[in-house]
Coordinates of C-alpha atoms in Angstrom, one line a residue:
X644 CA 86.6 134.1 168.8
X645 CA 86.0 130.6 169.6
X646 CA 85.6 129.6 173.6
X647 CA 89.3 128.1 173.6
X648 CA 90.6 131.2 171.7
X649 CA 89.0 133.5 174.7
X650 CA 90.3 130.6 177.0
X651 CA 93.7 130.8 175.8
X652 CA 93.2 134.7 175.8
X653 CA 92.2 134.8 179.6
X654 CA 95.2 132.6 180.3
X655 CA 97.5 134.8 178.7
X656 CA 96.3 137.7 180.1
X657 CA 96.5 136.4 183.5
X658 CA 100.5 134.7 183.2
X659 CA 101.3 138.3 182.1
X660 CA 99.7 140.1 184.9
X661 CA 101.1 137.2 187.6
X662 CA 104.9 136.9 186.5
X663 CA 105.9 135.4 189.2
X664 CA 103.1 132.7 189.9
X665 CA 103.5 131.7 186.1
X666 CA 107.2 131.3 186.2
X667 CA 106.8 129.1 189.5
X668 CA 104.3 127.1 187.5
X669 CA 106.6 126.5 184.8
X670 CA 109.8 126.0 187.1
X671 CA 107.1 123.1 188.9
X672 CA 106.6 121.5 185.4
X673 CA 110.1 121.3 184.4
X674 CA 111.5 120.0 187.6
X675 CA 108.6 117.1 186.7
X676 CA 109.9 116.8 183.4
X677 CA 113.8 116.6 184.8
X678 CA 112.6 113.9 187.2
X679 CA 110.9 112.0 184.7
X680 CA 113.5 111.9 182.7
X681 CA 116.2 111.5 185.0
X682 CA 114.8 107.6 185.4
X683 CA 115.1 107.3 181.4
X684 CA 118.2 105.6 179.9
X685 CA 119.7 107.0 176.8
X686 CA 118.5 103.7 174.5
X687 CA 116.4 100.5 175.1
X688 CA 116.2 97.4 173.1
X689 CA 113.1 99.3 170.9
X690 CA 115.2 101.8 169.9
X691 CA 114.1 104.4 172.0
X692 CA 114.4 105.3 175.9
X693 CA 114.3 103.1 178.6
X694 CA 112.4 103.7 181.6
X695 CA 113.5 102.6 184.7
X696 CA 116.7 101.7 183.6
X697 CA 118.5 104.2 186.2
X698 CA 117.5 106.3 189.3
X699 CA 118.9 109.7 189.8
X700 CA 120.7 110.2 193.2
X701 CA 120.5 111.9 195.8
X702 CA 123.0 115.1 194.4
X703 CA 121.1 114.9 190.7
X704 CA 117.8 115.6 192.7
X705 CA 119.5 118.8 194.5
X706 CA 120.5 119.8 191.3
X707 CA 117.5 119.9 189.8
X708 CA 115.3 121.0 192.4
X709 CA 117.7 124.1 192.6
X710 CA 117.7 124.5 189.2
X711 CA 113.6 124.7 189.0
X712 CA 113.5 126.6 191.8
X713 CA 115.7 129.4 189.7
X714 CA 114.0 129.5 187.2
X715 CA 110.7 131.0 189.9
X716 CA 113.1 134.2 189.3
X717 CA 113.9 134.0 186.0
X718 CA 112.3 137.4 184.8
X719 CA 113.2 139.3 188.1
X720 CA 117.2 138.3 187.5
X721 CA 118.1 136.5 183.9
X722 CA 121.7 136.4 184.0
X723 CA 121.9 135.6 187.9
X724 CA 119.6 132.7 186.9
X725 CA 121.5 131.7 183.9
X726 CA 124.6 131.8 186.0
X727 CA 123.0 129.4 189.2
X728 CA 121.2 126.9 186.1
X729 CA 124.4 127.0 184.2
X730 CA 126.6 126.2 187.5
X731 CA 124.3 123.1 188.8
X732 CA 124.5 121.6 185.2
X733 CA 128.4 121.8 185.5
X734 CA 128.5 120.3 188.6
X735 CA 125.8 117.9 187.1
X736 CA 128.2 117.2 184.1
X737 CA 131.5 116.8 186.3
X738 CA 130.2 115.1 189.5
X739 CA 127.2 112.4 188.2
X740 CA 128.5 109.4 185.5
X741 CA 124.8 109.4 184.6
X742 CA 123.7 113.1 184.6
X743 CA 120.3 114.4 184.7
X744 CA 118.5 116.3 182.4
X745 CA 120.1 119.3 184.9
X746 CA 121.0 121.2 181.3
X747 CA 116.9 121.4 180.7
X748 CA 116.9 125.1 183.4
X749 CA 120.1 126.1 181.9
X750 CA 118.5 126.2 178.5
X751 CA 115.2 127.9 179.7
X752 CA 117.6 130.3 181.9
X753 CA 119.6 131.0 178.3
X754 CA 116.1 131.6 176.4
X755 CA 115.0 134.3 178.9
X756 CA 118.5 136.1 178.7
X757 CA 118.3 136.0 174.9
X758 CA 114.1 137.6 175.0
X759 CA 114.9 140.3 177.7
X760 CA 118.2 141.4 176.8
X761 CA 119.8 143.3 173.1
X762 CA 121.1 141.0 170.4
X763 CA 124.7 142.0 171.3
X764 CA 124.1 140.4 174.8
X765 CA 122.5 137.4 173.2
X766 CA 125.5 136.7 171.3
X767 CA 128.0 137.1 173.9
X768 CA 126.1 134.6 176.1
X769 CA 124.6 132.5 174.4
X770 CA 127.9 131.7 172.8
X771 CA 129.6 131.6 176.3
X772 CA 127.0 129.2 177.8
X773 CA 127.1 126.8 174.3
X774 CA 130.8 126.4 174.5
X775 CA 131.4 125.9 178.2
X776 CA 128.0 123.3 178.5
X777 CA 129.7 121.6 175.3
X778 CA 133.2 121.3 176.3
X779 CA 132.1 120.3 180.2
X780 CA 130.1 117.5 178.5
X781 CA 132.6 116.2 175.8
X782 CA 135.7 116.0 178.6
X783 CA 133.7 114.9 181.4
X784 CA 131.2 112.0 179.2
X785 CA 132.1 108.6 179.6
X786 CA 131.3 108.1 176.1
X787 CA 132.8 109.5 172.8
X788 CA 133.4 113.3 172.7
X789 CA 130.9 113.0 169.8
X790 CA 128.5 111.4 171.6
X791 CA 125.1 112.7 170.7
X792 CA 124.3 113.7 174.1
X793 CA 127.0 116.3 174.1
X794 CA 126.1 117.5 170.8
X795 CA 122.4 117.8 172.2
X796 CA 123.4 120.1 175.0
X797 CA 125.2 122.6 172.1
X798 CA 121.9 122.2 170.0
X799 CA 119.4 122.9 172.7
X800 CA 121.4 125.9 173.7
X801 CA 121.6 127.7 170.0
X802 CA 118.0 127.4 169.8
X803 CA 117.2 128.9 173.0
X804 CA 119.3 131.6 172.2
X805 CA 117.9 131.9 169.0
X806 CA 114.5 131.5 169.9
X807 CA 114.7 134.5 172.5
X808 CA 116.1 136.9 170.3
X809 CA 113.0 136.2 167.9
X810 CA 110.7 136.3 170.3
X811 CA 111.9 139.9 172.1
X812 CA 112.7 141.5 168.4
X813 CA 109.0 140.5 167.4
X814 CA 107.8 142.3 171.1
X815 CA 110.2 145.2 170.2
X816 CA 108.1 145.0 166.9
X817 CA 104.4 145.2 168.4
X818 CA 105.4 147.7 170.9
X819 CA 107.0 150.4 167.6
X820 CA 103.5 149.5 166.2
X821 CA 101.8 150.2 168.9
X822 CA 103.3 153.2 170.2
X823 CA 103.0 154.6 166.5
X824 CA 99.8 153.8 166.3
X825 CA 99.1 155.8 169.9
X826 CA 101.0 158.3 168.5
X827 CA 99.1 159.0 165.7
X828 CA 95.8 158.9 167.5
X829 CA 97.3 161.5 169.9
X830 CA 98.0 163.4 166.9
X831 CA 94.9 163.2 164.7
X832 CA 93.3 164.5 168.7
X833 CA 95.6 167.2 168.6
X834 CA 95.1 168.2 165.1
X835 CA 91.3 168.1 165.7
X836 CA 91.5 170.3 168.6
X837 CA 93.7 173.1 166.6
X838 CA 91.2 172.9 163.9
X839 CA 88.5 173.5 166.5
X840 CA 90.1 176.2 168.1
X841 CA 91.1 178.0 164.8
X842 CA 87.2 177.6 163.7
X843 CA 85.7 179.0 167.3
X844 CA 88.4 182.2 166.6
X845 CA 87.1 182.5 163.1
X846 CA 83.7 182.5 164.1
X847 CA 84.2 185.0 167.1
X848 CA 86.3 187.3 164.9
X849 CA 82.8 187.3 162.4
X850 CA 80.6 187.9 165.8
X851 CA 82.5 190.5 166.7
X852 CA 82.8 192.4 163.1
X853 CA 79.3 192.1 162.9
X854 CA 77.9 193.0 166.4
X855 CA 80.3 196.0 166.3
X856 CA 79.3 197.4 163.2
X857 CA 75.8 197.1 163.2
X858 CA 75.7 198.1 167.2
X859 CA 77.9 201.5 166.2
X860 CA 75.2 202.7 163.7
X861 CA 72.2 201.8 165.6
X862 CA 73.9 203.7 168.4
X863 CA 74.5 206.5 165.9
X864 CA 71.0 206.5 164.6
X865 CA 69.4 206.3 168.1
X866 CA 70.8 209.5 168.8
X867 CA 70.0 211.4 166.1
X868 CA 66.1 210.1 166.1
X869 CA 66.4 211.3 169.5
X870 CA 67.5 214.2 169.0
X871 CA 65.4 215.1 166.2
X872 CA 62.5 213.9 167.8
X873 CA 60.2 216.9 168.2
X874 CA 61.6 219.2 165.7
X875 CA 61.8 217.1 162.7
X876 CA 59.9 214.1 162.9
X877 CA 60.7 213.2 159.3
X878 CA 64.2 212.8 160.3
X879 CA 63.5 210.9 163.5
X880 CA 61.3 208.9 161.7
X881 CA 64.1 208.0 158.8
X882 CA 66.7 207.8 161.6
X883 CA 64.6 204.7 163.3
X884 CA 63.8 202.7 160.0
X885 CA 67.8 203.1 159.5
X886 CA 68.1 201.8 163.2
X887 CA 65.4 198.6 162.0
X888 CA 67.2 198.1 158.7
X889 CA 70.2 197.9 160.7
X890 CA 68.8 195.6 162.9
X891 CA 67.8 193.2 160.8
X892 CA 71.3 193.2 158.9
X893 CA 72.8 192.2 162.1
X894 CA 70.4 189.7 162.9
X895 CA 70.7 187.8 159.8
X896 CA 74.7 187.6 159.6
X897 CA 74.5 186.3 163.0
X898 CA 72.3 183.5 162.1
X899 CA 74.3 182.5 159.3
X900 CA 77.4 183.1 161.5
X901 CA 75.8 181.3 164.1
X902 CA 74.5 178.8 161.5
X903 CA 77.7 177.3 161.4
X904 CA 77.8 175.9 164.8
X905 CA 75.0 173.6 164.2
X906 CA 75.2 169.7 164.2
X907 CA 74.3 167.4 161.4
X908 CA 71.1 167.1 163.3
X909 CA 69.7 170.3 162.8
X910 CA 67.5 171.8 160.9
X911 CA 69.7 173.2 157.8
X912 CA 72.4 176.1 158.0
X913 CA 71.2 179.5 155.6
X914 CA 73.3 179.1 152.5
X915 CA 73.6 182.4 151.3
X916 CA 77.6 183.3 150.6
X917 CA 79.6 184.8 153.2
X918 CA 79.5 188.4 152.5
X919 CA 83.1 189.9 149.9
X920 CA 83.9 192.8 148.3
X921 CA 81.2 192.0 145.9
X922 CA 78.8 193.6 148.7
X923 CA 81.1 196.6 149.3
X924 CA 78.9 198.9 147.8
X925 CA 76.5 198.4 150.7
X926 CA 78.0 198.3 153.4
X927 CA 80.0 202.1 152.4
X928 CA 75.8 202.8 152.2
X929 CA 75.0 201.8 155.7
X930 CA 77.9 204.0 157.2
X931 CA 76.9 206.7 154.7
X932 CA 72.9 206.5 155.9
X933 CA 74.5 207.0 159.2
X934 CA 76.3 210.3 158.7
X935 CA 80.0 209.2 157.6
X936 CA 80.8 210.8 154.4
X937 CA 82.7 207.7 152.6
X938 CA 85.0 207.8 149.1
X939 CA 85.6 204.9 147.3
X940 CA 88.6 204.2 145.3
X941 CA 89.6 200.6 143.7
X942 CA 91.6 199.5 141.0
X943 CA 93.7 196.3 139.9
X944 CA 93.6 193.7 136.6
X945 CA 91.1 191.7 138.5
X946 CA 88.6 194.4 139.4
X947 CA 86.1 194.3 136.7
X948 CA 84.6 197.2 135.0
X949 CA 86.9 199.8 136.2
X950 CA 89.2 199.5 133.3
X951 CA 91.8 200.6 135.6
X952 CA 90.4 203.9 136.7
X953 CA 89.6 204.5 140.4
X954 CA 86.2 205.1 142.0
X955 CA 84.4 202.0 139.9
X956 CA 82.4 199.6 141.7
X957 CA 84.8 196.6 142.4
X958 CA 84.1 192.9 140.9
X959 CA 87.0 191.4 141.9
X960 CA 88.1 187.6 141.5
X961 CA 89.2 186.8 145.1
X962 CA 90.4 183.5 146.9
X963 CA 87.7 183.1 149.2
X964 CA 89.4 183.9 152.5
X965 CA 91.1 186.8 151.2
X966 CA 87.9 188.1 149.8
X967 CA 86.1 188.0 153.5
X968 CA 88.9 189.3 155.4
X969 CA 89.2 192.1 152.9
X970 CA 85.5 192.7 153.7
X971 CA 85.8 191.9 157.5
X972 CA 89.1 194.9 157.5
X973 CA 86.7 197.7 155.6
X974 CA 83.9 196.8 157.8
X975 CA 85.9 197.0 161.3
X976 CA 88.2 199.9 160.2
X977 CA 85.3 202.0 159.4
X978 CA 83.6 201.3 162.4
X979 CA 86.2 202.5 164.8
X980 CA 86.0 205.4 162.5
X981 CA 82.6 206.3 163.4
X982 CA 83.4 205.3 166.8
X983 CA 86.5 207.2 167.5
X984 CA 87.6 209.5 164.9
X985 CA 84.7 212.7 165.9
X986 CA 81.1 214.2 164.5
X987 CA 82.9 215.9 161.5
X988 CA 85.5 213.1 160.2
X989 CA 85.4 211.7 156.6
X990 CA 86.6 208.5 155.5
X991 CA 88.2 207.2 152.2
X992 CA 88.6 203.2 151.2
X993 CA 90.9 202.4 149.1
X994 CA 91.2 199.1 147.3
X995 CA 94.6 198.0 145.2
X996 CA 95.5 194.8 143.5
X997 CA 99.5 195.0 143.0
X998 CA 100.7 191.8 141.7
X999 CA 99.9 189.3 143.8
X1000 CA 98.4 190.9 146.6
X1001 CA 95.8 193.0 148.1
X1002 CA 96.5 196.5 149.1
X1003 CA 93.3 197.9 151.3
X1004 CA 94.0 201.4 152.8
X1005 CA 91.3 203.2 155.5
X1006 CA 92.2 206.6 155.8
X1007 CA 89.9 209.0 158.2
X1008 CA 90.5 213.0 158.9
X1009 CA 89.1 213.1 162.1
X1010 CA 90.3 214.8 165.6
X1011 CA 89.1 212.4 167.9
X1012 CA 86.1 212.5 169.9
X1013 CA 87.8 213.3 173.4
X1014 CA 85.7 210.8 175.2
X1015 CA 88.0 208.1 177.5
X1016 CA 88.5 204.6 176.1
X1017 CA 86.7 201.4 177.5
X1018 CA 89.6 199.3 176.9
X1019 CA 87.4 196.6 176.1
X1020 CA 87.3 196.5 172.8
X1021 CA 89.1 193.5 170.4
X1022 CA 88.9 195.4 166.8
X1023 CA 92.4 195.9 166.0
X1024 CA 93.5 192.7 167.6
X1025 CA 90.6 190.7 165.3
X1026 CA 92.2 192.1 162.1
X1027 CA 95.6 190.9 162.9
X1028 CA 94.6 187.6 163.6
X1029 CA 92.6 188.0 160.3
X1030 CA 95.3 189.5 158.3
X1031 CA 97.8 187.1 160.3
X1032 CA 96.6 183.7 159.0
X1033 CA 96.8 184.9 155.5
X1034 CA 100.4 185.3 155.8
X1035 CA 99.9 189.5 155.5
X1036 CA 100.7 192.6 157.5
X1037 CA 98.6 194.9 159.4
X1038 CA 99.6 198.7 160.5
X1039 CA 97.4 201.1 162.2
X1040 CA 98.7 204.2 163.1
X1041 CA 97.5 207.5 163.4
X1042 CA 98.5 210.1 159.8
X1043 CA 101.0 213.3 160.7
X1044 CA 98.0 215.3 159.7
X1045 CA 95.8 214.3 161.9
X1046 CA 93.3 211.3 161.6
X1047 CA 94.1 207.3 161.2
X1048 CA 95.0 205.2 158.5
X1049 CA 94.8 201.7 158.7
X1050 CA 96.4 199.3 155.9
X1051 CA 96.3 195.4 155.2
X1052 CA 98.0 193.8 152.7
X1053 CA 96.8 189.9 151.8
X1054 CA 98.5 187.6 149.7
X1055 CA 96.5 186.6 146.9
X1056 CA 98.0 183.5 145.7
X1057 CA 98.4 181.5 148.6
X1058 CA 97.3 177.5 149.0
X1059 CA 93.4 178.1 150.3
X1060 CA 93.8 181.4 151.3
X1061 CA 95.8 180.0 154.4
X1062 CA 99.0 180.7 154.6
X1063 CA 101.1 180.7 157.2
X1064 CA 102.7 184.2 158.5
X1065 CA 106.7 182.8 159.5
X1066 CA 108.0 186.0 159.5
X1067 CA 110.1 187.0 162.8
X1068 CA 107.5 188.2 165.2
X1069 CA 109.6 190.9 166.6
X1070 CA 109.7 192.7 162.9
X1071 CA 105.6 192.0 162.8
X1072 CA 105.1 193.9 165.8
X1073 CA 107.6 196.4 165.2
X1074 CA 105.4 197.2 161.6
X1075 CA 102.2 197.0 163.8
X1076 CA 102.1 200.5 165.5
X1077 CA 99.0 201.2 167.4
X1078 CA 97.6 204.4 168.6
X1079 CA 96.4 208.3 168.9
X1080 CA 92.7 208.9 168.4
X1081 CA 92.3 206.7 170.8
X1082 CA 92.0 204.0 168.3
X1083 CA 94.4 201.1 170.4
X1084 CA 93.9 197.4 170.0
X1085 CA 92.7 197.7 173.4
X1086 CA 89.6 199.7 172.6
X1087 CA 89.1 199.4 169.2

């Protein structure tokens, strides 16, 4: 920007901030401009005005002076302002032979009407003002009705009326522009912050499925190499490296769970894939190493290499979402099995493909293990929020015959994995009981 665009820029800014000092500038250069050209004739011998050929009296100078003076208002009171401008150039008009450019505040009046007012109002008065001005000046002039000064005074007000409306339509203009554009920054914040929000409850819902299943079996291990200590050694001494395998499990999902919080900055993220139903097999081991006796059943169209018969290894071809919370569910159901469900429980997994979704079925035998609940626990409320933004259904409940069954089912073909769940939310909780064993979403 050149030094008289910022100039120009300053000035602007200022007038816009001072209203009333900039209209009292303007009102002070008009009333200059009125006077100068009150002493002008209408023609000299050169064809165009003569100075000096008449002197305003005493009245046209009252006139005019009230007229500027206005005009200080004009932003604070348009149509009071039009109406005191428009009423000195009437009496201007009626009362002087020779008027004074008196009609020059009316017009500026009329201009700011037309740029703070609606279109409708515009109309109404600019129209008003045009045909009372004009039809003052063509019965009072001592000239032709024709005469181009009372032509002038129609012309001059059209303009201003028309100029006005331009100028406040292009304002309202800028200001749709601008409030859309503020809009959509508010929005792109807002849709940043969700997205943040969503990721931190992803990423806790991993911490937690992790830290809880890998804390349960070191706790169970810990106990039995204590136990076993001094009568069997070799079973201690197997208990601990389970205890130190388990360890270092948990240790590296949290660094790749916790990898993903890093900034571009850091050193890189691990890369191995987030764990699926590919690494099923495994995880049934860990909880088996630790004393739960686990059956696995799966079949589907999808699962390769069972051919449709159950108990296979599953290979299945997942959406990536659904394939971790599938994971995620097994992992944290069997957990609160081997927290909650007693020393002698067995477990069962079932895995289902039925159309186009997911079946995954829990089901333990056990009786409980008497002890009181902590009611700390988020396991329970973690798959529902899982199971939730897949667009599937969750119920945990304990079986008629004793034990707990907990069953998910995940859409398969959804957009990303990420559907919404608009179902009534009254029904969802009415499908989501919750309780005996002392398996609750409070202490799960």
């Amino acid at each position: 920007m050149t030094a008289i665009g910022a100039a120009f820029a300053r000035t602007r800014y200022w007038a816009r901030t001072h209203p009333l000092v900039s209209d009292a500038a303007l009102a002070a250069l008009l009333l200059g401009c009125m006077l100068l050209g009150s002493f002008a004739g209408p023609r000299g011998s050169h064809g165009g005005p003569d100075f000096g050929a008449r002197t305003p009296g005493a009245l046209s100078v009252v006139l005019m002076v009230l007229g500027a003076a206005a005009l200080v208002f004009r932003r604070r009171a348009p149509m009071p302002v039009l109406v005191c401008t428009g009423g000195a150039t009437i009496v201007e008009l009626i009362a002087v032979r020779s008027p004074a450019p008196v009609v020059v505040s009316t017009v500026v009046a009329l201009y700011t009407v037309a740029a703070h007012t609606d279109r409708s109002t515009t109309w109404r008065v600019g129209l008003a003002t045009m045909a009372v001005l004009t039809a003052v000046a063509m019965m009072s002039s001592s000239d032709v009705w024709y005469a181009q000064e009372n032509l002038g005074i129609f012309a001059w007000a059209g303009m201003a009326s028309a100029a006005g409306d331009a100028v406040r339509s292009r304002r309202g203009f800028i200001d749709a522009m601008r409030e859309r554009a503020e809009r959509a920054e508010r929005t792109r914040e807002e849709e940043a912050r969700r997205r943040v929000a969503e990721e931190r409850l992803r990423i806790a819902r991993d911490l937690h499925d992790v830290v809880a299943h890998h804390i349960a079996l070191v706790n169970v291990q810990a106990g039995v190499a204590s136990h076993v200590m001094d009568k069997r050694p070799d079973q201690a001494k197997e208990a601990l490296a389970q205890v130190r395998a388990a360890s270092r499990s948990a240790l590296s999902e949290l660094r790749a769970t916790v990898g993903l919080l890093r900034q571009s900055g850091d050193p890189a993220a691990p890369t191995e894939p987030a764990p699926g139903l590919l690494h099923l097999e495994g995880l049934l081991d860990t909880f088996r190493n630790a004393g739960l006796p686990v059956r696995f059943a799966a079949t589907g169209p999808e699962f390769e290499g069972t051919d449709g018969h159950l108990g296979a290894p599953p290979r299945p071809r997942l959406p990536a979402a659904v394939d971790l919370a599938a994971y995620r569910i097994i992992q944290e159901a069997l957990t609160n099995v081997r927290k909650h469900a007693g020393p002698a429980a067995t477990a069962e997994v079932r895995v289902v493909r039925i159309g186009a979704a997911l079946e995954i079925t829990v089901l333990d035998d056990g009786k409980g293990t008497g002890e009181p609940a902590d009611g700390g626990g988020h396991g329970l409320i973690g798959m529902r929020e899982r199971v939730s933004a897949l667009g599937g259904t969750l119920t945990a409940a304990p079986r008629p015959g004793g034990g707990f069954r907990t069953r998910a089912i995940l859409p398969v073909n959804t957009p990303a994995g990420g559907a919404r769940d608009t179902r009534d939310p009254r029904r969802t909780e009415a499908a989501r009981p919750v309780g005996g064993t002392g398996k609750s979403a409070e202490d799960a």
